[in-house]
PDB file of C-alpha atoms and ligand atoms in Angstrom:
ATOM      1  CA  MET A  46    -118.546-111.149 -16.008  1.00  0.00           C
ATOM      2  CA  ASP A  47    -118.042-109.678 -12.547  1.00  0.00           C
ATOM      3  CA  LEU A  48    -121.543-109.690 -11.031  1.00  0.00           C
ATOM      4  CA  LYS A  49    -122.557-109.140  -7.406  1.00  0.00           C
ATOM      5  CA  HIS A  50    -126.355-109.047  -7.510  1.00  0.00           C
ATOM      6  CA  ILE A  51    -127.107-111.167 -10.561  1.00  0.00           C
ATOM      7  CA  LEU A  52    -126.501-114.834 -11.332  1.00  0.00           C
ATOM      8  CA  PHE A  53    -126.058-115.590 -14.993  1.00  0.00           C
ATOM      9  CA  GLN A  54    -125.713-118.924 -16.738  1.00  0.00           C
ATOM     10  CA  ILE A  55    -126.071-120.339 -20.220  1.00  0.00           C
ATOM     11  CA  GLU A  56    -127.049-123.941 -20.863  1.00  0.00           C
ATOM     12  CA  GLU A  57    -127.883-125.422 -24.242  1.00  0.00           C
ATOM     13  CA  GLY A  58    -128.652-122.033 -25.769  1.00  0.00           C
ATOM     14  CA  ILE A  59    -130.879-120.914 -22.887  1.00  0.00           C
ATOM     15  CA  ALA A  60    -129.532-118.092 -20.726  1.00  0.00           C
ATOM     16  CA  THR A  61    -130.897-117.553 -17.228  1.00  0.00           C
ATOM     17  CA  LEU A  62    -130.553-114.215 -15.463  1.00  0.00           C
ATOM     18  CA  THR A  63    -131.418-114.491 -11.764  1.00  0.00           C
ATOM     19  CA  PHE A  64    -131.913-111.381  -9.631  1.00  0.00           C
ATOM     20  CA  ASN A  65    -129.943-112.247  -6.545  1.00  0.00           C
ATOM     21  CA  ARG A  66    -130.492-110.061  -3.481  1.00  0.00           C
ATOM     22  CA  PRO A  67    -132.722-112.482  -1.566  1.00  0.00           C
ATOM     23  CA  LYS A  68    -132.355-110.663   1.774  1.00  0.00           C
ATOM     24  CA  ALA A  69    -134.006-107.617   0.164  1.00  0.00           C
ATOM     25  CA  LEU A  70    -136.441-109.763  -1.847  1.00  0.00           C
ATOM     26  CA  ASN A  71    -134.277-109.046  -4.908  1.00  0.00           C
ATOM     27  CA  ALA A  72    -135.036-105.308  -4.834  1.00  0.00           C
ATOM     28  CA  LEU A  73    -133.345-103.298  -7.568  1.00  0.00           C
ATOM     29  CA  ASN A  74    -130.546-101.024  -6.413  1.00  0.00           C
ATOM     30  CA  GLY A  75    -128.445 -98.908  -8.775  1.00  0.00           C
ATOM     31  CA  GLU A  76    -125.620-101.437  -8.841  1.00  0.00           C
ATOM     32  CA  LEU A  77    -128.000-104.233  -9.803  1.00  0.00           C
ATOM     33  CA  LEU A  78    -129.501-102.118 -12.603  1.00  0.00           C
ATOM     34  CA  ASP A  79    -125.997-101.462 -13.969  1.00  0.00           C
ATOM     35  CA  GLU A  80    -125.236-105.187 -13.814  1.00  0.00           C
ATOM     36  CA  MET A  81    -128.512-105.957 -15.575  1.00  0.00           C
ATOM     37  CA  SER A  82    -127.605-103.523 -18.373  1.00  0.00           C
ATOM     38  CA  ARG A  83    -124.152-105.075 -18.783  1.00  0.00           C
ATOM     39  CA  THR A  84    -125.551-108.608 -18.762  1.00  0.00           C
ATOM     40  CA  LEU A  85    -128.127-107.723 -21.412  1.00  0.00           C
ATOM     41  CA  ASP A  86    -125.409-106.151 -23.568  1.00  0.00           C
ATOM     42  CA  ALA A  87    -123.537-109.459 -23.400  1.00  0.00           C
ATOM     43  CA  VAL A  88    -126.713-111.412 -24.225  1.00  0.00           C
ATOM     44  CA  ALA A  89    -127.431-109.170 -27.226  1.00  0.00           C
ATOM     45  CA  VAL A  90    -124.129-110.012 -28.941  1.00  0.00           C
ATOM     46  CA  ASN A  91    -123.983-113.710 -28.067  1.00  0.00           C
ATOM     47  CA  GLU A  92    -125.468-115.598 -31.014  1.00  0.00           C
ATOM     48  CA  ASP A  93    -125.344-118.886 -29.098  1.00  0.00           C
ATOM     49  CA  ILE A  94    -128.130-117.670 -26.822  1.00  0.00           C
ATOM     50  CA  ARG A  95    -131.526-118.490 -28.287  1.00  0.00           C
ATOM     51  CA  VAL A  96    -133.828-117.697 -25.359  1.00  0.00           C
ATOM     52  CA  LEU A  97    -133.407-115.639 -22.182  1.00  0.00           C
ATOM     53  CA  VAL A  98    -135.188-116.503 -18.921  1.00  0.00           C
ATOM     54  CA  LEU A  99    -135.458-114.052 -16.021  1.00  0.00           C
ATOM     55  CA  THR A 100    -136.213-115.128 -12.468  1.00  0.00           C
ATOM     56  CA  GLY A 101    -135.527-114.263  -8.825  1.00  0.00           C
ATOM     57  CA  SER A 102    -133.425-115.976  -6.154  1.00  0.00           C
ATOM     58  CA  GLY A 103    -135.237-117.768  -3.366  1.00  0.00           C
ATOM     59  CA  ASP A 104    -138.813-118.948  -3.212  1.00  0.00           C
ATOM     60  CA  LYS A 105    -140.470-115.721  -2.102  1.00  0.00           C
ATOM     61  CA  SER A 106    -139.761-113.047  -4.649  1.00  0.00           C
ATOM     62  CA  PHE A 107    -139.075-112.337  -8.296  1.00  0.00           C
ATOM     63  CA  VAL A 108    -138.240-108.671  -7.666  1.00  0.00           C
ATOM     64  CA  ALA A 109    -139.914-106.568  -4.931  1.00  0.00           C
ATOM     65  CA  GLY A 110    -139.375-103.344  -6.854  1.00  0.00           C
ATOM     66  CA  ALA A 111    -136.823-100.593  -6.690  1.00  0.00           C
ATOM     67  CA  ASP A 112    -134.729-100.576  -3.525  1.00  0.00           C
ATOM     68  CA  ILE A 113    -136.729 -98.249  -1.301  1.00  0.00           C
ATOM     69  CA  THR A 114    -133.756 -97.608   1.007  1.00  0.00           C
ATOM     70  CA  GLU A 115    -131.825 -96.238  -1.957  1.00  0.00           C
ATOM     71  CA  LEU A 116    -134.868 -94.494  -3.410  1.00  0.00           C
ATOM     72  CA  ALA A 117    -135.627 -92.690  -0.143  1.00  0.00           C
ATOM     73  CA  ARG A 118    -132.185 -91.033  -0.254  1.00  0.00           C
ATOM     74  CA  CYS A 119    -132.603 -89.683  -3.797  1.00  0.00           C
ATOM     75  CA  ASN A 120    -132.961 -85.988  -4.521  1.00  0.00           C
ATOM     76  CA  VAL A 121    -134.714 -84.924  -7.744  1.00  0.00           C
ATOM     77  CA  LEU A 122    -131.662 -85.299  -9.960  1.00  0.00           C
ATOM     78  CA  GLN A 123    -130.616 -88.614  -8.416  1.00  0.00           C
ATOM     79  CA  ALA A 124    -134.182 -89.892  -8.912  1.00  0.00           C
ATOM     80  CA  LYS A 125    -133.900 -88.960 -12.581  1.00  0.00           C
ATOM     81  CA  VAL A 126    -130.612 -90.853 -12.883  1.00  0.00           C
ATOM     82  CA  PHE A 127    -132.072 -93.872 -11.053  1.00  0.00           C
ATOM     83  CA  ALA A 128    -135.242 -93.956 -13.186  1.00  0.00           C
ATOM     84  CA  GLY A 129    -133.074 -93.492 -16.309  1.00  0.00           C
ATOM     85  CA  LYS A 130    -130.889 -96.460 -15.318  1.00  0.00           C
ATOM     86  CA  GLY A 131    -133.945 -98.650 -14.825  1.00  0.00           C
ATOM     87  CA  GLN A 132    -135.560 -97.580 -18.081  1.00  0.00           C
ATOM     88  CA  LYS A 133    -132.296 -98.109 -19.970  1.00  0.00           C
ATOM     89  CA  ALA A 134    -131.972-101.665 -18.665  1.00  0.00           C
ATOM     90  CA  ILE A 135    -135.652-102.452 -19.235  1.00  0.00           C
ATOM     91  CA  ASN A 136    -135.612-101.001 -22.756  1.00  0.00           C
ATOM     92  CA  LYS A 137    -132.586-103.173 -23.550  1.00  0.00           C
ATOM     93  CA  LEU A 138    -134.598-106.140 -22.325  1.00  0.00           C
ATOM     94  CA  GLN A 139    -137.563-105.320 -24.525  1.00  0.00           C
ATOM     95  CA  CYS A 140    -135.327-104.691 -27.546  1.00  0.00           C
ATOM     96  CA  LEU A 141    -133.469-108.004 -27.403  1.00  0.00           C
ATOM     97  CA  ASP A 142    -133.869-109.913 -30.683  1.00  0.00           C
ATOM     98  CA  ILE A 143    -134.377-113.229 -28.915  1.00  0.00           C
ATOM     99  CA  PRO A 144    -137.472-114.376 -26.974  1.00  0.00           C
ATOM    100  CA  VAL A 145    -137.449-113.490 -23.275  1.00  0.00           C
ATOM    101  CA  ILE A 146    -139.569-115.303 -20.659  1.00  0.00           C
ATOM    102  CA  ALA A 147    -140.196-114.035 -17.125  1.00  0.00           C
ATOM    103  CA  ALA A 148    -140.431-116.886 -14.609  1.00  0.00           C
ATOM    104  CA  VAL A 149    -142.184-114.991 -11.819  1.00  0.00           C
ATOM    105  CA  ASN A 150    -141.653-116.951  -8.614  1.00  0.00           C
ATOM    106  CA  GLY A 151    -143.147-114.675  -5.952  1.00  0.00           C
ATOM    107  CA  PHE A 152    -143.476-110.911  -5.503  1.00  0.00           C
ATOM    108  CA  ALA A 153    -143.240-108.894  -8.719  1.00  0.00           C
ATOM    109  CA  LEU A 154    -143.902-105.428  -7.385  1.00  0.00           C
ATOM    110  CA  GLY A 155    -143.182-101.988  -8.796  1.00  0.00           C
ATOM    111  CA  GLY A 156    -140.000-102.282 -10.866  1.00  0.00           C
ATOM    112  CA  GLY A 157    -140.361-106.086 -10.600  1.00  0.00           C
ATOM    113  CA  SER A 158    -143.714-106.040 -12.396  1.00  0.00           C
ATOM    114  CA  GLU A 159    -142.276-103.521 -14.841  1.00  0.00           C
ATOM    115  CA  ILE A 160    -139.384-105.859 -15.723  1.00  0.00           C
ATOM    116  CA  ALA A 161    -141.787-108.778 -16.176  1.00  0.00           C
ATOM    117  CA  LEU A 162    -144.012-106.621 -18.408  1.00  0.00           C
ATOM    118  CA  ALA A 163    -141.047-105.900 -20.701  1.00  0.00           C
ATOM    119  CA  CYS A 164    -140.486-109.628 -21.281  1.00  0.00           C
ATOM    120  CA  ASP A 165    -142.200-111.391 -24.174  1.00  0.00           C
ATOM    121  CA  PHE A 166    -144.407-113.321 -21.793  1.00  0.00           C
ATOM    122  CA  ILE A 167    -144.755-114.318 -18.175  1.00  0.00           C
ATOM    123  CA  ILE A 168    -145.203-117.733 -16.587  1.00  0.00           C
ATOM    124  CA  ALA A 169    -145.965-117.431 -12.881  1.00  0.00           C
ATOM    125  CA  SER A 170    -145.976-119.636  -9.813  1.00  0.00           C
ATOM    126  CA  GLU A 171    -149.148-119.932  -7.720  1.00  0.00           C
ATOM    127  CA  ASN A 172    -147.581-117.778  -4.977  1.00  0.00           C
ATOM    128  CA  ALA A 173    -146.688-114.948  -7.382  1.00  0.00           C
ATOM    129  CA  LYS A 174    -148.121-111.510  -6.665  1.00  0.00           C
ATOM    130  CA  PHE A 175    -148.125-108.603  -9.067  1.00  0.00           C
ATOM    131  CA  GLY A 176    -148.645-104.938  -8.334  1.00  0.00           C
ATOM    132  CA  LEU A 177    -147.558-101.374  -8.889  1.00  0.00           C
ATOM    133  CA  PRO A 178    -147.606-100.131  -5.255  1.00  0.00           C
ATOM    134  CA  GLU A 179    -145.716 -96.876  -5.953  1.00  0.00           C
ATOM    135  CA  ILE A 180    -148.790 -94.758  -5.171  1.00  0.00           C
ATOM    136  CA  THR A 181    -148.609 -95.995  -1.570  1.00  0.00           C
ATOM    137  CA  LEU A 182    -145.086 -94.503  -1.431  1.00  0.00           C
ATOM    138  CA  GLY A 183    -146.322 -91.170  -2.791  1.00  0.00           C
ATOM    139  CA  ILE A 184    -144.707 -91.731  -6.193  1.00  0.00           C
ATOM    140  CA  ILE A 185    -145.686 -93.330  -9.509  1.00  0.00           C
ATOM    141  CA  PRO A 186    -144.192 -96.206 -11.504  1.00  0.00           C
ATOM    142  CA  GLY A 187    -140.939 -95.044 -13.075  1.00  0.00           C
ATOM    143  CA  PHE A 188    -139.717 -98.031 -15.060  1.00  0.00           C
ATOM    144  CA  GLY A 189    -142.367 -97.959 -17.799  1.00  0.00           C
ATOM    145  CA  GLY A 190    -145.338 -99.303 -15.807  1.00  0.00           C
ATOM    146  CA  THR A 191    -147.697 -96.429 -16.662  1.00  0.00           C
ATOM    147  CA  GLN A 192    -147.028 -97.181 -20.329  1.00  0.00           C
ATOM    148  CA  ARG A 193    -146.699-100.956 -20.687  1.00  0.00           C
ATOM    149  CA  LEU A 194    -149.455-102.053 -18.294  1.00  0.00           C
ATOM    150  CA  PRO A 195    -152.304-100.093 -19.999  1.00  0.00           C
ATOM    151  CA  ARG A 196    -151.131-101.343 -23.379  1.00  0.00           C
ATOM    152  CA  LEU A 197    -151.290-104.925 -22.115  1.00  0.00           C
ATOM    153  CA  ILE A 198    -154.462-105.025 -19.983  1.00  0.00           C
ATOM    154  CA  GLY A 199    -156.264-101.860 -21.095  1.00  0.00           C
ATOM    155  CA  PRO A 200    -156.278 -98.415 -19.465  1.00  0.00           C
ATOM    156  CA  ASN A 201    -159.133 -98.939 -17.008  1.00  0.00           C
ATOM    157  CA  MET A 202    -157.794-102.059 -15.319  1.00  0.00           C
ATOM    158  CA  ALA A 203    -154.297-100.540 -15.317  1.00  0.00           C
ATOM    159  CA  LYS A 204    -155.599 -97.354 -13.714  1.00  0.00           C
ATOM    160  CA  GLU A 205    -157.315 -99.318 -10.936  1.00  0.00           C
ATOM    161  CA  MET A 206    -154.071-101.204 -10.224  1.00  0.00           C
ATOM    162  CA  ILE A 207    -151.936 -98.051 -10.316  1.00  0.00           C
ATOM    163  CA  PHE A 208    -154.417 -95.827  -8.380  1.00  0.00           C
ATOM    164  CA  THR A 209    -154.977 -98.376  -5.591  1.00  0.00           C
ATOM    165  CA  GLY A 210    -151.460 -99.858  -5.534  1.00  0.00           C
ATOM    166  CA  LYS A 211    -153.086-103.200  -4.634  1.00  0.00           C
ATOM    167  CA  MET A 212    -151.395-106.513  -5.260  1.00  0.00           C
ATOM    168  CA  ILE A 213    -153.145-109.085  -7.402  1.00  0.00           C
ATOM    169  CA  SER A 214    -152.701-112.840  -7.371  1.00  0.00           C
ATOM    170  CA  ALA A 215    -151.115-114.848 -10.160  1.00  0.00           C
ATOM    171  CA  ALA A 216    -154.558-116.157 -11.150  1.00  0.00           C
ATOM    172  CA  GLU A 217    -155.973-112.617 -11.353  1.00  0.00           C
ATOM    173  CA  ALA A 218    -152.961-111.546 -13.434  1.00  0.00           C
ATOM    174  CA  ARG A 219    -153.610-114.476 -15.741  1.00  0.00           C
ATOM    175  CA  ASP A 220    -157.273-113.513 -16.082  1.00  0.00           C
ATOM    176  CA  LEU A 221    -156.196-109.975 -17.019  1.00  0.00           C
ATOM    177  CA  GLY A 222    -153.880-111.281 -19.726  1.00  0.00           C
ATOM    178  CA  MET A 223    -150.658-110.308 -17.932  1.00  0.00           C
ATOM    179  CA  VAL A 224    -149.611-113.903 -17.321  1.00  0.00           C
ATOM    180  CA  ASN A 225    -149.753-116.774 -19.822  1.00  0.00           C
ATOM    181  CA  ARG A 226    -150.198-119.494 -17.210  1.00  0.00           C
ATOM    182  CA  VAL A 227    -149.879-120.253 -13.533  1.00  0.00           C
ATOM    183  CA  VAL A 228    -148.142-123.385 -12.292  1.00  0.00           C
ATOM    184  CA  SER A 229    -147.174-124.681  -8.869  1.00  0.00           C
ATOM    185  CA  ALA A 230    -144.003-123.187  -7.409  1.00  0.00           C
ATOM    186  CA  ASP A 231    -142.246-126.556  -7.646  1.00  0.00           C
ATOM    187  CA  ALA A 232    -143.093-126.925 -11.329  1.00  0.00           C
ATOM    188  CA  LEU A 233    -142.305-123.352 -12.402  1.00  0.00           C
ATOM    189  CA  MET A 234    -138.719-123.648 -13.613  1.00  0.00           C
ATOM    190  CA  ALA A 235    -139.336-126.986 -15.346  1.00  0.00           C
ATOM    191  CA  ASP A 236    -142.315-125.498 -17.196  1.00  0.00           C
ATOM    192  CA  VAL A 237    -140.377-122.383 -18.173  1.00  0.00           C
ATOM    193  CA  MET A 238    -137.332-124.382 -19.277  1.00  0.00           C
ATOM    194  CA  ASN A 239    -139.477-126.767 -21.354  1.00  0.00           C
ATOM    195  CA  THR A 240    -141.078-123.781 -23.049  1.00  0.00           C
ATOM    196  CA  ALA A 241    -137.690-122.140 -23.593  1.00  0.00           C
ATOM    197  CA  LYS A 242    -136.312-125.390 -24.998  1.00  0.00           C
ATOM    198  CA  ALA A 243    -139.220-125.783 -27.424  1.00  0.00           C
ATOM    199  CA  ILE A 244    -138.679-122.214 -28.626  1.00  0.00           C
ATOM    200  CA  SER A 245    -134.897-122.617 -28.816  1.00  0.00           C
ATOM    201  CA  GLN A 246    -135.311-125.446 -31.316  1.00  0.00           C
ATOM    202  CA  LYS A 247    -137.086-123.200 -33.845  1.00  0.00           C
ATOM    203  CA  GLY A 248    -135.336-121.170 -36.537  1.00  0.00           C
ATOM    204  CA  LYS A 249    -133.406-118.133 -35.332  1.00  0.00           C
ATOM    205  CA  VAL A 250    -134.378-115.939 -38.265  1.00  0.00           C
ATOM    206  CA  SER A 251    -138.088-116.746 -38.020  1.00  0.00           C
ATOM    207  CA  LEU A 252    -138.157-116.252 -34.223  1.00  0.00           C
ATOM    208  CA  ARG A 253    -136.495-112.864 -34.561  1.00  0.00           C
ATOM    209  CA  ALA A 254    -138.768-111.872 -37.418  1.00  0.00           C
ATOM    210  CA  ALA A 255    -141.909-112.898 -35.495  1.00  0.00           C
ATOM    211  CA  LYS A 256    -140.859-110.986 -32.378  1.00  0.00           C
ATOM    212  CA  GLN A 257    -139.798-107.910 -34.286  1.00  0.00           C
ATOM    213  CA  VAL A 258    -142.944-107.695 -36.373  1.00  0.00           C
ATOM    214  CA  ILE A 259    -145.300-108.327 -33.423  1.00  0.00           C
ATOM    215  CA  ASN A 260    -143.628-105.620 -31.314  1.00  0.00           C
ATOM    216  CA  ALA A 261    -143.298-103.085 -34.112  1.00  0.00           C
ATOM    217  CA  GLY A 262    -146.835-103.816 -35.326  1.00  0.00           C
ATOM    218  CA  LEU A 263    -148.336-102.905 -31.950  1.00  0.00           C
ATOM    219  CA  ASN A 264    -147.328 -99.270 -32.514  1.00  0.00           C
ATOM    220  CA  VAL A 265    -148.721 -98.843 -36.029  1.00  0.00           C
ATOM    221  CA  ASP A 266    -152.057 -99.260 -37.844  1.00  0.00           C
ATOM    222  CA  LEU A 267    -153.095-102.715 -39.076  1.00  0.00           C
ATOM    223  CA  LYS A 268    -152.333-101.989 -42.727  1.00  0.00           C
ATOM    224  CA  THR A 269    -148.782-100.842 -41.949  1.00  0.00           C
ATOM    225  CA  GLY A 270    -148.301-103.806 -39.617  1.00  0.00           C
ATOM    226  CA  CYS A 271    -149.424-106.262 -42.293  1.00  0.00           C
ATOM    227  CA  ARG A 272    -147.023-104.646 -44.768  1.00  0.00           C
ATOM    228  CA  MET A 273    -144.200-105.141 -42.256  1.00  0.00           C
ATOM    229  CA  GLU A 274    -145.294-108.760 -41.918  1.00  0.00           C
ATOM    230  CA  VAL A 275    -144.970-109.295 -45.685  1.00  0.00           C
ATOM    231  CA  ASP A 276    -141.390-107.985 -45.628  1.00  0.00           C
ATOM    232  CA  ALA A 277    -140.467-110.073 -42.578  1.00  0.00           C
ATOM    233  CA  PHE A 278    -142.114-113.150 -44.119  1.00  0.00           C
ATOM    234  CA  ALA A 279    -140.103-112.691 -47.312  1.00  0.00           C
ATOM    235  CA  LEU A 280    -136.913-112.288 -45.293  1.00  0.00           C
ATOM    236  CA  CYS A 281    -137.581-115.606 -43.539  1.00  0.00           C
ATOM    237  CA  MET A 282    -137.797-117.313 -46.928  1.00  0.00           C
ATOM    238  CA  ALA A 283    -134.125-116.440 -47.491  1.00  0.00           C
ATOM    239  CA  SER A 284    -133.100-118.424 -44.431  1.00  0.00           C
ATOM    240  CA  GLU A 285    -131.595-121.886 -44.429  1.00  0.00           C
ATOM    241  CA  ASP A 286    -134.173-122.815 -41.786  1.00  0.00           C
ATOM    242  CA  ALA A 287    -137.132-122.004 -44.084  1.00  0.00           C
ATOM    243  CA  ARG A 288    -135.693-124.352 -46.679  1.00  0.00           C
ATOM    244  CA  GLU A 289    -135.210-127.049 -44.019  1.00  0.00           C
ATOM    245  CA  GLY A 290    -138.677-126.525 -42.476  1.00  0.00           C
ATOM    246  CA  THR A 291    -140.583-126.799 -45.739  1.00  0.00           C
ATOM    247  CA  THR A 292    -138.417-129.651 -47.096  1.00  0.00           C
ATOM    248  CA  ALA A 293    -138.786-131.615 -43.857  1.00  0.00           C
ATOM    249  CA  PHE A 294    -142.582-131.282 -44.067  1.00  0.00           C
ATOM    250  CA  LEU A 295    -142.627-132.575 -47.639  1.00  0.00           C
ATOM    251  CA  GLU A 296    -140.262-135.408 -46.727  1.00  0.00           C
ATOM    252  CA  LYS A 297    -142.474-136.265 -43.727  1.00  0.00           C
ATOM    253  CA  ARG A 298    -139.680-135.875 -41.177  1.00  0.00           C
ATOM    254  CA  LYS A 299    -139.000-133.554 -38.249  1.00  0.00           C
ATOM    255  CA  ALA A 300    -137.210-130.364 -39.202  1.00  0.00           C
ATOM    256  CA  VAL A 301    -133.778-129.820 -37.719  1.00  0.00           C
ATOM    257  CA  PHE A 302    -133.091-126.103 -37.647  1.00  0.00           C
ATOM    258  CA  LYS A 303    -129.443-125.109 -37.703  1.00  0.00           C
ATOM    259  CA  GLY A 304    -130.267-121.579 -36.684  1.00  0.00           C
ATOM    260  CA  SER A 305    -127.974-119.778 -39.074  1.00  0.00           C
ATOM    261  CA  LEU A 306    -128.492-116.023 -39.239  1.00  0.00           C
ATOM    262  CA  THR A 307    -126.732-115.620 -42.547  1.00  0.00           C
ATOM    263  CA  GLY A 308    -129.158-117.348 -44.954  1.00  0.00           C
ATOM    264  CA  GLU A 309    -128.330-119.672 -47.830  1.00  0.00           C
TER     265      GLU A 309
HETATM  266  N1  CO8 B 951    -136.625-102.209  -1.231  1.00  0.00           N
HETATM  267  C1  CO8 B 951    -135.757-102.462  -0.236  1.00  0.00           C
HETATM  268  N2  CO8 B 951    -135.925-103.471   0.619  1.00  0.00           N
HETATM  269  C2  CO8 B 951    -136.993-104.260   0.452  1.00  0.00           C
HETATM  270  C3  CO8 B 951    -137.929-104.058  -0.565  1.00  0.00           C
HETATM  271  C4  CO8 B 951    -137.708-102.971  -1.472  1.00  0.00           C
HETATM  272  N3  CO8 B 951    -138.520-102.719  -2.516  1.00  0.00           N
HETATM  273  N4  CO8 B 951    -138.898-104.994  -0.477  1.00  0.00           N
HETATM  274  C5  CO8 B 951    -138.569-105.761   0.582  1.00  0.00           C
HETATM  275  N5  CO8 B 951    -137.431-105.320   1.154  1.00  0.00           N
HETATM  276  C6  CO8 B 951    -136.726-105.877   2.324  1.00  0.00           C
HETATM  277  C7  CO8 B 951    -137.446-105.512   3.604  1.00  0.00           C
HETATM  278  O1  CO8 B 951    -137.093-104.213   4.035  1.00  0.00           O
HETATM  279  C8  CO8 B 951    -136.956-106.604   4.535  1.00  0.00           C
HETATM  280  O2  CO8 B 951    -135.658-106.298   4.935  1.00  0.00           O
HETATM  281  P1  CO8 B 951    -135.212-106.527   6.503  1.00  0.00           P
HETATM  282  O3  CO8 B 951    -135.324-108.011   6.700  1.00  0.00           O
HETATM  283  O4  CO8 B 951    -133.810-106.016   6.535  1.00  0.00           O
HETATM  284  O5  CO8 B 951    -136.192-105.762   7.322  1.00  0.00           O
HETATM  285  C9  CO8 B 951    -136.845-107.823   3.609  1.00  0.00           C
HETATM  286  O6  CO8 B 951    -136.784-107.288   2.277  1.00  0.00           O
HETATM  287  C10 CO8 B 951    -138.050-108.735   3.691  1.00  0.00           C
HETATM  288  O7  CO8 B 951    -139.215-107.964   3.487  1.00  0.00           O
HETATM  289  P2  CO8 B 951    -140.461-107.959   4.490  1.00  0.00           P
HETATM  290  O8  CO8 B 951    -140.016-108.260   5.875  1.00  0.00           O
HETATM  291  O9  CO8 B 951    -141.204-106.675   4.270  1.00  0.00           O
HETATM  292  O10 CO8 B 951    -141.270-109.205   3.925  1.00  0.00           O
HETATM  293  P3  CO8 B 951    -142.852-109.411   3.966  1.00  0.00           P
HETATM  294  O11 CO8 B 951    -143.082-110.802   3.492  1.00  0.00           O
HETATM  295  O12 CO8 B 951    -143.421-109.004   5.262  1.00  0.00           O
HETATM  296  O13 CO8 B 951    -143.432-108.399   2.851  1.00  0.00           O
HETATM  297  C11 CO8 B 951    -143.499-107.306   0.702  1.00  0.00           C
HETATM  298  C12 CO8 B 951    -143.087-108.548   1.516  1.00  0.00           C
HETATM  299  C13 CO8 B 951    -145.022-107.205   0.660  1.00  0.00           C
HETATM  300  C14 CO8 B 951    -142.955-107.483  -0.702  1.00  0.00           C
HETATM  301  C15 CO8 B 951    -142.919-106.039   1.374  1.00  0.00           C
HETATM  302  O14 CO8 B 951    -141.532-106.248   1.611  1.00  0.00           O
HETATM  303  C16 CO8 B 951    -143.074-104.798   0.539  1.00  0.00           C
HETATM  304  O15 CO8 B 951    -144.145-104.217   0.508  1.00  0.00           O
HETATM  305  N6  CO8 B 951    -141.988-104.358  -0.126  1.00  0.00           N
HETATM  306  C17 CO8 B 951    -141.985-103.142  -0.902  1.00  0.00           C
HETATM  307  C18 CO8 B 951    -142.659-103.358  -2.235  1.00  0.00           C
HETATM  308  C19 CO8 B 951    -142.738-102.056  -3.013  1.00  0.00           C
HETATM  309  O16 CO8 B 951    -143.343-101.078  -2.596  1.00  0.00           O
HETATM  310  N7  CO8 B 951    -142.144-102.037  -4.226  1.00  0.00           N
HETATM  311  C20 CO8 B 951    -142.165-100.898  -5.088  1.00  0.00           C
HETATM  312  C21 CO8 B 951    -140.928-100.095  -4.900  1.00  0.00           C
HETATM  313  S1  CO8 B 951    -140.980 -98.607  -5.813  1.00  0.00           S
HETATM  314  C22 CO8 B 951    -140.600 -99.037  -7.387  1.00  0.00           C
HETATM  315  O17 CO8 B 951    -140.377-100.178  -7.719  1.00  0.00           O
HETATM  316  C23 CO8 B 951    -140.571 -97.908  -8.349  1.00  0.00           C
HETATM  317  C24 CO8 B 951    -139.815 -98.254  -9.629  1.00  0.00           C
HETATM  318  C25 CO8 B 951    -139.496 -96.981 -10.370  1.00  0.00           C
HETATM  319  C26 CO8 B 951    -138.465 -96.192  -9.621  1.00  0.00           C
HETATM  320  C27 CO8 B 951    -138.107 -94.947 -10.306  1.00  0.00           C
HETATM  321  C28 CO8 B 951    -136.887 -94.338  -9.634  1.00  0.00           C
HETATM  322  C29 CO8 B 951    -136.910 -92.925  -9.402  1.00  0.00           C
END
């Protein structure tokens, strides 16, 4: 893939997408958003990838938001195109079948927080800072922040963050439930990769089913969600990995999941 602002690598089933504009603290310009969309399209059809990790280049920033230089030049229609590009890429991220982890290694502001919020979970370094500072620019979040943040931390805390535009620390983000855990900057990638590795060794069908049913269930009532869970559970039972997992338990050995998507 021909990429200018993104680094992309796959190792042992774990793909890493690194936002790579360190001089601009990895801010998102239109070109980068297009590259992100293309990269996610490639991830979506590559069955060898079991987990995707997102991070930022350098030790200062994950993503410092939309590129304000580019944003400042937008007229109304260009702003609509720009916001549409961002939402398209971020929706693709959220809709990936495989687990996605955000390794937030510094500033995650505006569009940067919004990307992290669309991942399945966030692990952050101690120097990470989260915020939706758009209000201080006279605008509002445009990459899903007004929608995903209240769903994750509740409307009142989200409103305070969005109305004040203030940054919060990694520890505060953890206390709000935005971040799963905070580790030292030096330990971040090792922690994220260990987590990704542990996940990558589980069954592909069951991982996909769990993700799909959790996400879909958040938008429906409990009864409907539980019905979806029954269907997804039954589907898992058709997988080679379910046979291996249950047999391995009974044989008192560690399961070795082959990760076939086609069943028995
Ligand atoms: N866009 C463009 N350049 C940026 C950005 C950005 N978002 N953030 C940092 N930079 C650049 C700086 O201009 C600077 O460049 P230069 O060296 O050429 O002057 C370089 O990165 C380093 O930044 P600083 O010198 O400012 O570094 P500091 O450590 O002093 O400060 C901060 C770091 C606090 C992160 C500061 O740079 C900052 O406040 N950045 C802006 C953060 C922000 O407001 N982000 C939200 C942007 S809006 C957004 O994301 C909306 C998404 C939806 C858009 C919908 C489209 C219509």
